[in-house]
PDB file of C-alpha atoms in Angstrom:
ATOM      1  CA  ILE X   1      19.713  -2.914 -14.771  1.00  0.00           C
ATOM      2  CA  ASP X   2      19.244  -1.098 -18.316  1.00  0.00           C
ATOM      3  CA  LYS X   3      15.625  -2.147 -18.101  1.00  0.00           C
ATOM      4  CA  ASN X   4      15.110  -0.649 -14.406  1.00  0.00           C
ATOM      5  CA  THR X   5      17.018   2.336 -15.878  1.00  0.00           C
ATOM      6  CA  ASP X   6      14.407   2.400 -18.946  1.00  0.00           C
ATOM      7  CA  SER X   7      11.259   1.803 -16.315  1.00  0.00           C
ATOM      8  CA  LEU X   8      12.660   4.939 -14.272  1.00  0.00           C
ATOM      9  CA  ASN X   9      13.012   7.629 -17.218  1.00  0.00           C
ATOM     10  CA  PHE X  10       9.651   6.477 -18.644  1.00  0.00           C
ATOM     11  CA  LEU X  11       8.380   7.031 -15.048  1.00  0.00           C
ATOM     12  CA  ASN X  12      10.160  10.507 -14.643  1.00  0.00           C
ATOM     13  CA  GLN X  13       9.186  11.781 -18.011  1.00  0.00           C
ATOM     14  CA  ASN X  14       5.460  11.151 -16.985  1.00  0.00           C
ATOM     15  CA  GLN X  15       5.248  11.727 -13.306  1.00  0.00           C
ATOM     16  CA  ASP X  16       3.553  15.344 -13.162  1.00  0.00           C
ATOM     17  CA  ASN X  17       0.388  16.418 -11.231  1.00  0.00           C
ATOM     18  CA  ASN X  18      -1.843  16.900 -14.898  1.00  0.00           C
ATOM     19  CA  ASP X  19      -4.565  14.440 -15.448  1.00  0.00           C
ATOM     20  CA  ASN X  20      -2.743  12.835 -18.265  1.00  0.00           C
ATOM     21  CA  LYS X  21       0.497  12.091 -16.584  1.00  0.00           C
ATOM     22  CA  ILE X  22       0.988   9.176 -14.577  1.00  0.00           C
ATOM     23  CA  LYS X  23       0.814   9.204 -10.508  1.00  0.00           C
ATOM     24  CA  PRO X  24       2.606   6.556  -8.708  1.00  0.00           C
ATOM     25  CA  ASP X  25       1.133   4.541  -6.069  1.00  0.00           C
ATOM     26  CA  ILE X  26       2.664   2.047  -3.953  1.00  0.00           C
ATOM     27  CA  THR X  27       2.041  -0.734  -6.332  1.00  0.00           C
ATOM     28  CA  THR X  28       4.717   1.362  -8.768  1.00  0.00           C
ATOM     29  CA  PHE X  29       6.810   2.157  -6.269  1.00  0.00           C
ATOM     30  CA  THR X  30       6.905  -1.219  -4.811  1.00  0.00           C
ATOM     31  CA  THR X  31       7.456  -2.450  -8.385  1.00  0.00           C
ATOM     32  CA  LEU X  32      10.552  -0.520  -9.096  1.00  0.00           C
ATOM     33  CA  ILE X  33      11.915  -1.238  -5.664  1.00  0.00           C
ATOM     34  CA  ASP X  34      11.577  -5.012  -6.089  1.00  0.00           C
ATOM     35  CA  ALA X  35      13.354  -4.552  -9.501  1.00  0.00           C
ATOM     36  CA  PHE X  36      16.170  -3.027  -7.845  1.00  0.00           C
ATOM     37  CA  SER X  37      16.028  -5.535  -4.706  1.00  0.00           C
ATOM     38  CA  LYS X  38      16.528  -8.633  -7.441  1.00  0.00           C
ATOM     39  CA  SER X  39      19.985  -7.075  -8.519  1.00  0.00           C
ATOM     40  CA  GLY X  40      21.027  -6.098  -4.906  1.00  0.00           C
ATOM     41  CA  ASP X  41      20.929  -2.467  -5.577  1.00  0.00           C
ATOM     42  CA  ILE X  42      19.971  -0.969  -2.684  1.00  0.00           C
ATOM     43  CA  LEU X  43      21.009   2.740  -3.425  1.00  0.00           C
ATOM     44  CA  ASN X  44      18.136   2.667  -5.870  1.00  0.00           C
ATOM     45  CA  ALA X  45      15.731   0.523  -3.994  1.00  0.00           C
ATOM     46  CA  GLU X  46      16.409   3.051  -0.890  1.00  0.00           C
ATOM     47  CA  LYS X  47      15.846   6.346  -3.319  1.00  0.00           C
ATOM     48  CA  TYR X  48      12.623   4.976  -4.627  1.00  0.00           C
ATOM     49  CA  PHE X  49      11.430   4.025  -0.956  1.00  0.00           C
ATOM     50  CA  ASP X  50      11.915   7.407  -0.057  1.00  0.00           C
ATOM     51  CA  LYS X  51      10.189   8.649  -2.927  1.00  0.00           C
ATOM     52  CA  ILE X  52       6.998   6.702  -1.683  1.00  0.00           C
ATOM     53  CA  GLU X  53       6.860   8.997   1.362  1.00  0.00           C
ATOM     54  CA  GLN X  54       7.835  12.111  -0.788  1.00  0.00           C
ATOM     55  CA  ASN X  55       4.559  11.245  -2.547  1.00  0.00           C
ATOM     56  CA  GLN X  56       2.709  11.183   0.471  1.00  0.00           C
ATOM     57  CA  VAL X  57       1.886   7.475  -0.094  1.00  0.00           C
ATOM     58  CA  HIS X  58       2.014   5.487   3.075  1.00  0.00           C
ATOM     59  CA  PRO X  59       4.771   2.700   2.896  1.00  0.00           C
ATOM     60  CA  GLU X  60       3.630  -1.083   2.846  1.00  0.00           C
ATOM     61  CA  ARG X  61       5.293  -4.414   4.586  1.00  0.00           C
ATOM     62  CA  ILE X  62       5.667  -5.578   0.976  1.00  0.00           C
ATOM     63  CA  ALA X  63       7.837  -2.113  -0.040  1.00  0.00           C
ATOM     64  CA  TYR X  64      10.117  -2.751   3.456  1.00  0.00           C
ATOM     65  CA  SER X  65      10.551  -6.233   2.518  1.00  0.00           C
ATOM     66  CA  ALA X  66      11.548  -5.112  -0.987  1.00  0.00           C
ATOM     67  CA  VAL X  67      14.418  -3.164   0.342  1.00  0.00           C
ATOM     68  CA  LEU X  68      15.084  -5.947   2.462  1.00  0.00           C
ATOM     69  CA  LYS X  69      15.742  -8.034  -0.060  1.00  0.00           C
ATOM     70  CA  ALA X  70      18.151  -6.016  -1.800  1.00  0.00           C
ATOM     71  CA  CYS X  71      20.031  -5.844   1.533  1.00  0.00           C
ATOM     72  CA  ALA X  72      20.009  -9.390   1.651  1.00  0.00           C
ATOM     73  CA  LYS X  73      21.440  -9.852  -1.924  1.00  0.00           C
ATOM     74  CA  SER X  74      24.502  -7.673  -1.296  1.00  0.00           C
ATOM     75  CA  GLY X  75      24.826  -9.252   2.027  1.00  0.00           C
ATOM     76  CA  ASP X  76      24.529  -5.599   3.750  1.00  0.00           C
ATOM     77  CA  THR X  77      23.819  -6.728   7.390  1.00  0.00           C
ATOM     78  CA  LEU X  78      23.887  -3.519   8.900  1.00  0.00           C
ATOM     79  CA  LYS X  79      21.206  -1.796   6.342  1.00  0.00           C
ATOM     80  CA  ALA X  80      19.085  -5.220   6.644  1.00  0.00           C
ATOM     81  CA  VAL X  81      18.720  -4.521  10.110  1.00  0.00           C
ATOM     82  CA  ASN X  82      18.120  -0.909  10.124  1.00  0.00           C
ATOM     83  CA  TRP X  83      15.365  -1.655   7.772  1.00  0.00           C
ATOM     84  CA  PHE X  84      14.021  -4.218   9.757  1.00  0.00           C
ATOM     85  CA  HIS X  85      14.102  -1.439  12.477  1.00  0.00           C
ATOM     86  CA  LYS X  86      12.391   1.331  10.481  1.00  0.00           C
ATOM     87  CA  MET X  87       9.674  -1.240   9.300  1.00  0.00           C
ATOM     88  CA  GLN X  88       9.037  -1.453  13.116  1.00  0.00           C
ATOM     89  CA  PHE X  89       9.296   1.873  13.923  1.00  0.00           C
ATOM     90  CA  ALA X  90       6.668   2.459  11.041  1.00  0.00           C
ATOM     91  CA  ARG X  91       4.351   0.481  13.189  1.00  0.00           C
ATOM     92  CA  ILE X  92       4.547  -2.319  10.621  1.00  0.00           C
ATOM     93  CA  THR X  93       4.833  -6.116  12.089  1.00  0.00           C
ATOM     94  CA  PRO X  94       7.384  -7.927  10.585  1.00  0.00           C
ATOM     95  CA  GLU X  95       6.740 -11.724   9.133  1.00  0.00           C
ATOM     96  CA  ILE X  96       8.451 -14.521   8.541  1.00  0.00           C
ATOM     97  CA  GLN X  97       9.663 -13.113   5.018  1.00  0.00           C
ATOM     98  CA  GLN X  98      11.208 -10.315   6.389  1.00  0.00           C
ATOM     99  CA  PHE X  99      13.171 -12.203   9.229  1.00  0.00           C
ATOM    100  CA  ASN X 100      14.346 -14.527   6.441  1.00  0.00           C
ATOM    101  CA  HIS X 101      15.891 -11.268   4.293  1.00  0.00           C
ATOM    102  CA  VAL X 102      17.886 -10.366   7.359  1.00  0.00           C
ATOM    103  CA  ILE X 103      18.981 -13.870   7.876  1.00  0.00           C
ATOM    104  CA  GLN X 104      20.245 -14.337   4.387  1.00  0.00           C
ATOM    105  CA  ALA X 105      22.045 -10.772   4.331  1.00  0.00           C
ATOM    106  CA  HIS X 106      24.049 -12.598   7.462  1.00  0.00           C
ATOM    107  CA  THR X 107      24.663 -15.444   5.385  1.00  0.00           C
ATOM    108  CA  GLU X 108      25.665 -13.276   2.195  1.00  0.00           C
ATOM    109  CA  ALA X 109      28.161 -11.623   4.691  1.00  0.00           C
ATOM    110  CA  ALA X 110      29.356 -15.227   5.801  1.00  0.00           C
ATOM    111  CA  ASN X 111      27.897 -13.997   9.430  1.00  0.00           C
ATOM    112  CA  ALA X 112      26.653 -17.954  10.608  1.00  0.00           C
ATOM    113  CA  GLU X 113      26.227 -16.637  13.970  1.00  0.00           C
ATOM    114  CA  GLY X 114      24.156 -13.494  12.939  1.00  0.00           C
ATOM    115  CA  ALA X 115      21.976 -15.301  10.806  1.00  0.00           C
ATOM    116  CA  HIS X 116      21.156 -17.872  13.889  1.00  0.00           C
ATOM    117  CA  VAL X 117      20.743 -14.860  16.268  1.00  0.00           C
ATOM    118  CA  TRP X 118      17.846 -13.855  13.685  1.00  0.00           C
ATOM    119  CA  LEU X 119      16.368 -16.959  13.532  1.00  0.00           C
ATOM    120  CA  ASN X 120      16.118 -16.991  17.531  1.00  0.00           C
ATOM    121  CA  LYS X 121      14.726 -13.387  17.448  1.00  0.00           C
ATOM    122  CA  MET X 122      11.619 -14.721  15.679  1.00  0.00           C
ATOM    123  CA  LYS X 123      10.270 -16.587  18.867  1.00  0.00           C
ATOM    124  CA  SER X 124       9.966 -13.426  20.410  1.00  0.00           C
ATOM    125  CA  PHE X 125       7.605 -12.040  17.605  1.00  0.00           C
ATOM    126  CA  LYS X 126       5.655 -15.019  18.466  1.00  0.00           C
ATOM    127  CA  LEU X 127       6.807 -16.421  14.952  1.00  0.00           C
ATOM    128  CA  THR X 128       7.500 -19.677  13.925  1.00  0.00           C
ATOM    129  CA  PRO X 129      10.510 -20.396  11.929  1.00  0.00           C
ATOM    130  CA  GLY X 130      10.017 -22.404   8.665  1.00  0.00           C
ATOM    131  CA  LEU X 131      11.735 -24.585   6.439  1.00  0.00           C
ATOM    132  CA  ILE X 132      13.286 -21.775   4.535  1.00  0.00           C
ATOM    133  CA  SER X 133      14.763 -19.735   7.938  1.00  0.00           C
ATOM    134  CA  PHE X 134      16.148 -22.953   8.760  1.00  0.00           C
ATOM    135  CA  ASN X 135      17.976 -23.784   5.545  1.00  0.00           C
ATOM    136  CA  GLN X 136      19.615 -20.255   5.253  1.00  0.00           C
ATOM    137  CA  VAL X 137      21.059 -20.802   8.805  1.00  0.00           C
ATOM    138  CA  LEU X 138      22.048 -24.233   7.938  1.00  0.00           C
ATOM    139  CA  ASN X 139      23.768 -23.121   4.685  1.00  0.00           C
ATOM    140  CA  SER X 140      25.726 -20.203   6.787  1.00  0.00           C
ATOM    141  CA  TYR X 141      27.056 -22.760   9.454  1.00  0.00           C
ATOM    142  CA  SER X 142      27.808 -25.089   6.263  1.00  0.00           C
ATOM    143  CA  GLN X 143      29.602 -22.071   4.046  1.00  0.00           C
ATOM    144  CA  SER X 144      31.882 -21.273   7.412  1.00  0.00           C
ATOM    145  CA  LYS X 145      32.833 -24.835   8.034  1.00  0.00           C
ATOM    146  CA  GLN X 146      31.133 -25.325  11.187  1.00  0.00           C
ATOM    147  CA  PRO X 147      29.299 -28.812  11.274  1.00  0.00           C
ATOM    148  CA  SER X 148      28.485 -29.407  14.470  1.00  0.00           C
ATOM    149  CA  LYS X 149      26.544 -26.030  14.524  1.00  0.00           C
ATOM    150  CA  ALA X 150      24.724 -27.014  11.420  1.00  0.00           C
ATOM    151  CA  VAL X 151      23.998 -30.814  12.925  1.00  0.00           C
ATOM    152  CA  GLU X 152      22.649 -28.285  15.943  1.00  0.00           C
ATOM    153  CA  ILE X 153      19.997 -26.353  13.569  1.00  0.00           C
ATOM    154  CA  PHE X 154      19.333 -29.635  11.469  1.00  0.00           C
ATOM    155  CA  GLU X 155      17.927 -31.192  15.172  1.00  0.00           C
ATOM    156  CA  LYS X 156      16.081 -27.806  16.088  1.00  0.00           C
ATOM    157  CA  LEU X 157      14.380 -27.863  12.624  1.00  0.00           C
ATOM    158  CA  GLU X 158      13.337 -31.611  13.278  1.00  0.00           C
ATOM    159  CA  LYS X 159      12.245 -30.518  17.227  1.00  0.00           C
ATOM    160  CA  ASN X 160       9.964 -28.141  15.339  1.00  0.00           C
ATOM    161  CA  ASN X 161       8.378 -30.996  12.844  1.00  0.00           C
ATOM    162  CA  LEU X 162       9.560 -29.708   9.831  1.00  0.00           C
ATOM    163  CA  VAL X 163      10.511 -32.194   7.100  1.00  0.00           C
ATOM    164  CA  PRO X 164      13.951 -31.480   6.027  1.00  0.00           C
ATOM    165  CA  ASP X 165      14.266 -31.665   1.908  1.00  0.00           C
ATOM    166  CA  SER X 166      16.997 -32.009  -0.338  1.00  0.00           C
ATOM    167  CA  ILE X 167      18.720 -28.352   0.465  1.00  0.00           C
ATOM    168  CA  THR X 168      18.700 -28.951   3.831  1.00  0.00           C
ATOM    169  CA  TYR X 169      20.543 -32.456   3.454  1.00  0.00           C
ATOM    170  CA  GLY X 170      22.762 -30.546   1.230  1.00  0.00           C
ATOM    171  CA  SER X 171      23.751 -28.088   3.289  1.00  0.00           C
ATOM    172  CA  VAL X 172      24.914 -30.379   6.097  1.00  0.00           C
ATOM    173  CA  ILE X 173      26.736 -32.869   4.219  1.00  0.00           C
ATOM    174  CA  ASN X 174      28.670 -29.685   2.375  1.00  0.00           C
ATOM    175  CA  ALA X 175      29.287 -28.706   6.094  1.00  0.00           C
ATOM    176  CA  PHE X 176      30.902 -32.103   6.735  1.00  0.00           C
ATOM    177  CA  SER X 177      32.551 -32.366   3.502  1.00  0.00           C
ATOM    178  CA  GLN X 178      34.461 -28.739   3.955  1.00  0.00           C
ATOM    179  CA  VAL X 179      35.812 -29.804   7.251  1.00  0.00           C
TER     180      VAL X 179
END
């Protein structure tokens, strides 16, 4: 966080309308938001997202995704869903990565059913969940000690012609070992 604070101080000291001052663009703001998201700092991620619009820069999918990642890391499902909807309201079509962040938020919050719901929502966007999406839901059911649900997700994964990896098998095994 100290490095993020140093970066912010530098930006704030040099941000001005003068030609010899820094004029932040979408890349600048997205880099800051991403730095905060890596530590799960939703407040600062949101703060710098708001500055995108204050500087009359149009936020892109990657900026929304960075805020969603902060929500995911902290397990804040309400904020994750809210940011997902804000992205849609901005007419930005969500992709698998943004769904994965919402699924991860539910997993971090120990809400396996919520994670499963968001996995299923991908279909309404004509998206095909990938191995990461399935593994997150599998992990969620594993952590919540629901081996039958973990097996159900495993079977769906195989029906989607995805090849299980060590994370997949580890989650299923872990689900049964915790019963």
